[in-house]
Coordinates of C-alpha atoms in Angstrom, one line a residue:
X1 CA -2.4 5.9 12.4
X2 CA 1.2 6.8 11.5
X3 CA 3.6 4.3 10.0
X4 CA 5.7 3.9 13.1
X5 CA 2.7 2.7 15.2
X6 CA 1.8 -0.2 12.8
X7 CA 2.4 -3.7 13.9
X8 CA 5.1 -5.5 11.9
X9 CA 3.8 -6.6 8.5
X10 CA 0.7 -4.4 8.7
X11 CA -0.1 -2.3 5.6
X12 CA -1.2 1.3 5.3
X13 CA -4.4 1.1 3.2
X14 CA -6.4 3.8 1.6
X15 CA -9.1 5.5 3.8
X16 CA -12.4 3.5 3.9
X17 CA -14.1 6.0 1.7
X18 CA -11.2 6.0 -0.7
X19 CA -11.0 9.7 -0.6
X20 CA -7.6 10.9 -1.9
X21 CA -6.0 14.3 -1.3
X22 CA -5.2 16.4 -4.3
X23 CA -2.3 14.9 -6.1
X24 CA 0.6 16.5 -8.0
X25 CA 0.8 16.2 -11.8
X26 CA 1.8 12.7 -12.6
X27 CA 4.3 11.8 -15.3
X28 CA 4.2 8.7 -17.6
X29 CA 5.5 5.3 -16.7
X30 CA 8.3 5.3 -19.3
X31 CA 10.3 2.3 -17.9
X32 CA 8.6 -1.0 -17.1
X33 CA 10.5 -3.5 -15.1
X34 CA 9.0 -7.0 -15.6
X35 CA 10.2 -9.2 -12.7
X36 CA 8.9 -12.3 -14.4
X37 CA 10.0 -14.7 -11.7
X38 CA 11.7 -14.9 -8.3
X39 CA 13.2 -18.3 -9.2
X40 CA 16.9 -18.3 -9.5
X41 CA 19.7 -21.0 -9.6
X42 CA 22.1 -18.7 -7.7
X43 CA 22.1 -17.5 -4.1
X44 CA 23.7 -14.1 -4.1
X45 CA 23.8 -12.6 -0.6
X46 CA 23.1 -9.1 -1.9
X47 CA 20.1 -9.9 -4.0
X48 CA 17.4 -7.2 -4.0
X49 CA 14.5 -9.7 -4.1
X50 CA 12.4 -9.6 -0.9
X51 CA 13.4 -11.9 1.9
X52 CA 10.1 -13.7 1.8
X53 CA 10.3 -14.4 -2.0
X54 CA 9.8 -18.2 -1.4
X55 CA 6.3 -17.5 0.0
X56 CA 5.1 -15.2 -2.8
X57 CA 2.1 -16.1 -4.9
X58 CA 1.8 -17.8 -8.2
X59 CA 3.6 -16.2 -11.2
X60 CA 1.7 -14.3 -13.8
X61 CA 0.9 -16.4 -17.0
X62 CA 2.2 -15.5 -20.4
X63 CA -1.2 -14.0 -21.3
X64 CA -1.3 -11.9 -18.2
X65 CA 2.2 -10.5 -18.9
X66 CA 1.2 -9.7 -22.5
X67 CA -1.7 -7.7 -21.1
X68 CA 0.5 -5.9 -18.7
X69 CA 3.0 -5.0 -21.4
X70 CA 0.2 -3.9 -23.7
X71 CA -1.4 -1.6 -21.1
X72 CA 1.9 -0.1 -20.1
X73 CA 2.8 0.6 -23.8
X74 CA -0.5 2.3 -24.3
X75 CA 0.3 4.6 -21.4
X76 CA 3.6 5.6 -22.8
X77 CA 6.1 3.0 -21.6
X78 CA 9.0 2.9 -24.0
X79 CA 11.5 0.5 -22.4
X80 CA 11.1 -2.8 -20.7
X81 CA 13.5 -4.8 -18.6
X82 CA 13.0 -8.5 -18.1
X83 CA 14.4 -9.4 -14.7
X84 CA 14.0 -11.7 -11.8
X85 CA 15.2 -13.8 -10.0
X86 CA 16.6 -15.3 -13.2
X87 CA 14.3 -14.5 -16.1
X88 CA 15.9 -17.3 -18.1
X89 CA 13.9 -19.9 -16.1
X90 CA 10.7 -18.7 -17.8
X91 CA 10.1 -21.0 -20.7
X92 CA 8.0 -18.3 -22.4
X93 CA 10.8 -15.6 -22.3
X94 CA 11.4 -15.6 -26.0
X95 CA 7.6 -15.2 -26.6
X96 CA 7.4 -12.3 -24.1
X97 CA 10.4 -10.6 -25.8
X98 CA 8.8 -11.0 -29.2
X99 CA 5.5 -9.5 -28.0
X100 CA 7.3 -6.6 -26.3
X101 CA 9.2 -5.9 -29.5
X102 CA 5.9 -6.1 -31.5
X103 CA 4.4 -3.5 -29.2
X104 CA 7.3 -1.2 -29.9
X105 CA 9.4 -1.5 -26.7
X106 CA 13.2 -1.2 -26.5
X107 CA 13.9 -4.6 -24.8
X108 CA 16.5 -5.4 -22.1
X109 CA 17.4 -8.8 -20.6
X110 CA 19.0 -8.5 -17.1
X111 CA 20.5 -11.9 -16.4
X112 CA 23.2 -13.9 -14.5
X113 CA 23.9 -15.8 -17.7
X114 CA 23.2 -19.1 -15.9
X115 CA 20.8 -21.0 -18.2
X116 CA 21.8 -19.0 -21.3
X117 CA 23.1 -20.9 -24.4
X118 CA 23.6 -20.4 -28.1
X119 CA 20.1 -21.6 -28.9
X120 CA 18.4 -19.2 -26.5
X121 CA 20.6 -16.3 -27.8
X122 CA 19.5 -17.1 -31.3
X123 CA 15.9 -17.3 -30.2
X124 CA 16.1 -14.0 -28.4
X125 CA 17.7 -12.4 -31.4
X126 CA 14.9 -13.6 -33.7
X127 CA 12.4 -12.3 -31.2
X128 CA 14.0 -8.8 -31.4
X129 CA 15.9 -8.5 -28.1
X130 CA 17.8 -5.2 -28.1
X131 CA 20.1 -5.5 -25.1
X132 CA 21.6 -8.1 -22.7
X133 CA 23.3 -7.3 -19.4
X134 CA 25.3 -10.1 -17.7
X135 CA 26.2 -9.9 -14.0
X136 CA 29.4 -11.3 -12.4
X137 CA 30.0 -11.8 -8.7
X138 CA 33.8 -11.3 -8.9
X139 CA 36.8 -11.5 -11.3
X140 CA 38.1 -14.3 -9.1
X141 CA 36.6 -17.6 -10.0
X142 CA 36.6 -19.0 -6.5
X143 CA 35.0 -16.0 -5.0
X144 CA 32.5 -15.7 -7.8
X145 CA 31.4 -19.3 -7.5
X146 CA 31.2 -19.1 -3.7
X147 CA 29.0 -16.1 -3.8
X148 CA 26.9 -17.5 -6.6
X149 CA 26.6 -20.9 -4.9
X150 CA 27.6 -22.7 -8.1
X151 CA 31.0 -24.3 -8.9
X152 CA 30.3 -23.7 -12.7
X153 CA 29.0 -20.1 -12.6
X154 CA 32.1 -18.2 -13.5
X155 CA 33.0 -20.4 -16.5
X156 CA 29.4 -20.1 -17.7
X157 CA 29.4 -16.4 -17.4
X158 CA 32.6 -16.0 -19.3
X159 CA 31.3 -18.2 -22.1
X160 CA 28.0 -16.4 -22.4
X161 CA 29.6 -12.9 -22.2
X162 CA 31.7 -13.9 -25.2
X163 CA 28.6 -15.4 -27.0
X164 CA 26.6 -12.2 -26.4
X165 CA 29.4 -10.2 -28.1
X166 CA 29.6 -12.7 -30.9
X167 CA 25.9 -12.3 -31.6
X168 CA 26.4 -8.6 -32.2
X169 CA 25.0 -7.3 -28.9
X170 CA 26.7 -4.5 -27.0
X171 CA 28.7 -6.1 -24.2
X172 CA 27.2 -4.8 -21.0
X173 CA 28.6 -6.2 -17.8
X174 CA 27.6 -5.6 -14.2
X175 CA 29.8 -6.3 -11.2
X176 CA 28.3 -5.8 -7.8
X177 CA 31.2 -4.7 -5.6
X178 CA 31.5 -5.2 -1.8
X179 CA 34.2 -6.0 0.8
X180 CA 35.0 -9.3 -0.7
X181 CA 35.9 -8.1 -4.2
X182 CA 36.3 -4.3 -4.2
X183 CA 40.1 -4.5 -3.6
X184 CA 40.3 -6.4 -6.9
X185 CA 38.8 -3.5 -8.9
X186 CA 41.8 -3.4 -11.2
X187 CA 41.4 -7.2 -12.0
X188 CA 37.7 -6.7 -12.5
X189 CA 38.3 -3.9 -15.0
X190 CA 41.1 -5.9 -16.8
X191 CA 38.7 -8.8 -17.2
X192 CA 36.1 -6.5 -18.7
X193 CA 38.6 -5.1 -21.2
X194 CA 39.7 -8.6 -22.1
X195 CA 36.0 -9.5 -22.8
X196 CA 35.8 -6.3 -25.0
X197 CA 33.0 -4.9 -22.9
X198 CA 31.3 -1.8 -24.2
X199 CA 29.7 -0.7 -20.9
X200 CA 30.7 -1.8 -17.3
X201 CA 28.7 -1.0 -14.2
X202 CA 30.9 -1.2 -11.1
X203 CA 28.0 -1.0 -8.7
X204 CA 28.8 -1.0 -5.0
X205 CA 26.2 -2.9 -3.2
X206 CA 23.0 -1.0 -2.3
X207 CA 21.6 -2.3 0.9
X208 CA 18.1 -3.5 0.2
X209 CA 16.7 -7.0 0.4
X210 CA 19.3 -9.6 1.2
X211 CA 22.1 -7.0 1.1
X212 CA 20.5 -5.2 4.0
X213 CA 20.6 -8.5 6.0
X214 CA 24.3 -8.8 5.2
X215 CA 25.3 -5.2 5.4
X216 CA 27.8 -5.6 8.3
X217 CA 29.8 -8.0 6.2
X218 CA 29.4 -6.4 2.8
X219 CA 29.8 -2.6 3.3
X220 CA 33.3 -1.5 2.2
X221 CA 35.2 1.1 4.1
X222 CA 35.5 4.7 2.9
X223 CA 39.2 4.1 2.1
X224 CA 38.3 1.0 0.0
X225 CA 35.8 3.0 -2.0
X226 CA 38.1 6.0 -2.5
X227 CA 40.8 3.6 -3.8
X228 CA 38.4 1.8 -6.1
X229 CA 37.1 5.1 -7.6
X230 CA 40.7 6.4 -8.0
X231 CA 41.7 3.2 -9.9
X232 CA 38.5 3.4 -12.0
X233 CA 39.3 7.0 -13.0
X234 CA 42.9 6.0 -13.9
X235 CA 41.5 3.3 -16.2
X236 CA 39.0 5.7 -17.7
X237 CA 41.9 8.0 -18.7
X238 CA 43.9 5.0 -20.1
X239 CA 40.9 3.8 -22.1
X240 CA 40.2 7.2 -23.6
X241 CA 43.8 7.8 -24.5
X242 CA 44.0 4.5 -26.3
X243 CA 40.7 5.0 -28.1
X244 CA 39.0 2.1 -26.4
X245 CA 35.2 2.7 -26.4
X246 CA 34.6 0.8 -23.1
X247 CA 32.7 3.0 -20.6
X248 CA 33.2 2.5 -16.9
X249 CA 30.3 3.5 -14.6
X250 CA 31.2 3.6 -10.9
X251 CA 28.3 3.7 -8.4
X252 CA 29.0 4.5 -4.8
X253 CA 26.7 3.2 -2.0
X254 CA 24.3 5.7 -0.4
X255 CA 26.0 5.1 3.0
X256 CA 28.9 7.3 2.0
X257 CA 26.8 10.2 0.8
X258 CA 25.6 13.3 2.7
X259 CA 22.6 13.9 0.4
X260 CA 20.1 11.2 -0.6
X261 CA 19.6 10.1 -4.2
X262 CA 16.5 11.2 -6.1
X263 CA 15.2 7.6 -5.8
X264 CA 13.7 6.4 -9.1
X265 CA 13.4 10.0 -10.3
X266 CA 10.7 10.5 -7.7
X267 CA 8.0 8.1 -6.4
X268 CA 5.7 7.0 -9.2
X269 CA 7.2 9.4 -11.7
X270 CA 8.9 7.3 -14.3
X271 CA 9.3 3.7 -13.2
X272 CA 6.7 0.9 -12.9
X273 CA 7.7 -2.5 -11.5
X274 CA 5.4 -5.5 -11.8
X275 CA 6.5 -8.5 -9.6
X276 CA 6.1 -12.2 -10.4
X277 CA 2.7 -12.5 -8.7
X278 CA 1.4 -9.3 -10.3
X279 CA 1.9 -6.8 -7.5
X280 CA 2.6 -3.3 -9.0
X281 CA 5.2 -1.2 -7.3
X282 CA 6.8 2.3 -7.9
X283 CA 10.2 0.8 -7.4
X284 CA 11.6 -2.8 -7.2
X285 CA 12.2 -2.5 -3.4
X286 CA 8.8 -1.1 -2.4
X287 CA 7.3 -4.4 -1.6
X288 CA 8.9 -4.2 1.9
X289 CA 6.9 -1.2 2.8
X290 CA 3.8 -1.3 5.0
X291 CA 1.8 0.1 2.2
X292 CA -1.1 -1.6 0.3
X293 CA 0.0 -1.9 -3.3
X294 CA -2.4 -3.0 -6.1
X295 CA -2.2 -6.1 -8.2
X296 CA -2.5 -6.3 -12.0
X297 CA -4.9 -9.3 -11.6
X298 CA -7.4 -6.9 -10.0
X299 CA -6.8 -3.6 -11.7
X300 CA -5.7 -2.2 -15.0
X301 CA -2.4 -0.3 -15.1
X302 CA -4.1 3.1 -15.7
X303 CA -6.0 2.8 -12.5
X304 CA -2.9 1.5 -10.7
X305 CA -0.6 4.3 -11.9
X306 CA -3.0 7.2 -11.6
X307 CA -5.5 6.3 -8.9
X308 CA -4.2 3.7 -6.5
X309 CA -3.4 4.6 -3.0
X310 CA 0.0 2.9 -3.1
X311 CA 1.3 4.9 -6.1
X312 CA 0.0 8.2 -4.7
X313 CA 1.3 7.6 -1.2
X314 CA 4.6 9.5 -1.6
X315 CA 4.0 11.5 -4.8
X316 CA 4.8 15.2 -4.7
X317 CA 5.9 16.7 -1.4
X318 CA 2.7 17.2 0.7
X319 CA 3.6 14.0 2.7
X320 CA 7.0 15.3 3.7
X321 CA 8.0 15.9 7.4
X322 CA 10.6 18.4 8.5
X323 CA 13.4 18.9 7.6
X324 CA 12.4 17.9 4.1
X325 CA 9.3 20.1 4.0
X326 CA 11.3 23.3 4.2
X327 CA 14.4 22.1 2.5
X328 CA 15.4 23.9 -0.7
X329 CA 16.6 20.6 -2.3
X330 CA 13.3 18.7 -1.9
X331 CA 12.5 19.1 -5.6
X332 CA 15.9 17.5 -6.4
X333 CA 16.0 14.5 -4.1
X334 CA 12.3 14.1 -3.2
X335 CA 13.2 13.3 0.4
X336 CA 15.4 10.4 -0.7
X337 CA 14.5 6.7 -0.7
X338 CA 11.3 5.6 1.1
X339 CA 12.5 2.0 1.4
X340 CA 15.7 3.1 3.0
X341 CA 13.8 5.4 5.4
X342 CA 11.6 2.5 6.4
X343 CA 14.4 0.0 6.8
X344 CA 16.5 2.2 9.0
X345 CA 14.0 4.2 11.0
X346 CA 10.8 2.1 10.9
X347 CA 8.8 4.9 9.2
X348 CA 8.7 5.2 5.4
X349 CA 7.6 8.9 5.7
X350 CA 10.8 9.9 7.5
X351 CA 13.7 11.7 5.8
X352 CA 16.1 9.3 4.3
X353 CA 18.8 8.9 7.0
X354 CA 21.5 9.2 4.3
X355 CA 20.8 12.9 4.3
X356 CA 23.1 14.9 6.7
X357 CA 20.0 16.9 7.7
X358 CA 18.1 13.8 8.9
X359 CA 17.7 13.5 12.7
X360 CA 18.5 9.8 12.1
X361 CA 21.8 10.4 10.2
X362 CA 23.7 8.8 13.1
X363 CA 22.5 5.4 11.8
X364 CA 24.5 5.9 8.7
X365 CA 27.5 7.2 10.6
X366 CA 27.4 4.1 12.8
X367 CA 27.2 1.8 9.8
X368 CA 30.4 3.5 8.4
X369 CA 32.1 2.8 11.7
X370 CA 31.1 -0.8 11.7
X371 CA 32.5 -1.2 8.2
X372 CA 36.0 -0.7 9.6
X373 CA 35.8 -4.0 11.4
X374 CA 38.0 -6.9 10.1
X375 CA 36.6 -8.8 7.1
X376 CA 34.8 -11.9 8.2
X377 CA 34.8 -15.3 6.5
X378 CA 32.6 -15.3 3.4
X379 CA 30.7 -18.3 4.8
X380 CA 29.2 -16.1 7.5
X381 CA 27.0 -14.4 4.9
X382 CA 23.3 -15.3 4.8
X383 CA 22.7 -16.6 1.3
X384 CA 19.6 -16.0 -0.8
X385 CA 17.9 -19.4 -1.2
X386 CA 14.5 -21.0 -0.7
X387 CA 15.4 -22.5 2.7
X388 CA 16.6 -19.2 4.2
X389 CA 13.7 -17.3 2.7
X390 CA 11.2 -19.6 4.3
X391 CA 13.0 -19.5 7.7
X392 CA 13.2 -15.7 7.6
X393 CA 9.6 -15.3 6.7
X394 CA 8.1 -17.6 9.3
X395 CA 5.1 -16.0 11.1

């Protein structure tokens, strides 16, 4: 049965006899993303967590996470990111960081900064944490707090960004840009310079999870993106001329491209995500797909990475339909993003509609046209919180 004929929520499972077609050579899972929790004090309307996060299973224990990290390291994983939700809500985070460092990982903490304090920073530094990235919603305090759902969020983020710098970490900031803040790109960059940022990711919203739900309100126009990129390039030139080491990374949304991105470097090639309840995924968005993915409670990571149906489902190019199958760029973009194909066409095996060669590219063109509509009040966004999650995931 093909993907498009499945009932909503049904999962594609391995054949009953578990027979697998010949698979291409498989690389090593070099980057482990440990989504240690879906709990979060904020309610960002562009969060990439699944819409039904409030109904997910029990979180892995400390011991189970240590086993996962150990198995991944033995397989070759060199870098680990602690993410969520908000990973700071885990009381064992310092212990997990220490164990990861002991195993030889380069360790990253990806955080909103809410819940961070001087004591935790000191604990993380003793544990051997290598890198902290703090996210902001906006350079404008009112907009930042409204999007975050917290009246104190902006002040806390500023304080913790400065504290991270004071503790000797590289200052790494992430601003998710969209229609409600992209026109303030110059103010965003000025704030980053004032905070003495070393690296700044100006990441236009990618439309997965809650962002997909709010796409009509969040997607900037082409003109807004072009202006933002022009201003970013002007600041790059100024920073270089003045000898300022700050690096600005500008990420455009897929919706304004004509060729799809090589999502995660290819399905099951480099990245391994483990979700709070132990489900293992080839990318952090794949949980939405009607594919049966394994759980670390039931299988070791070697089996999951090399043998499971879910991780082999879209490896290589034998699965590709036309026009991907005969495209001379299929070894570069791997057919694009499977999650995006599923979200926009209902079939994860379709060509990513971002591609100008896709029969469904009109979906992307239509979305660009819709972005030209007047900006709506920010209150119309559907915010990421437990109540909305439960309502959206009702049977």
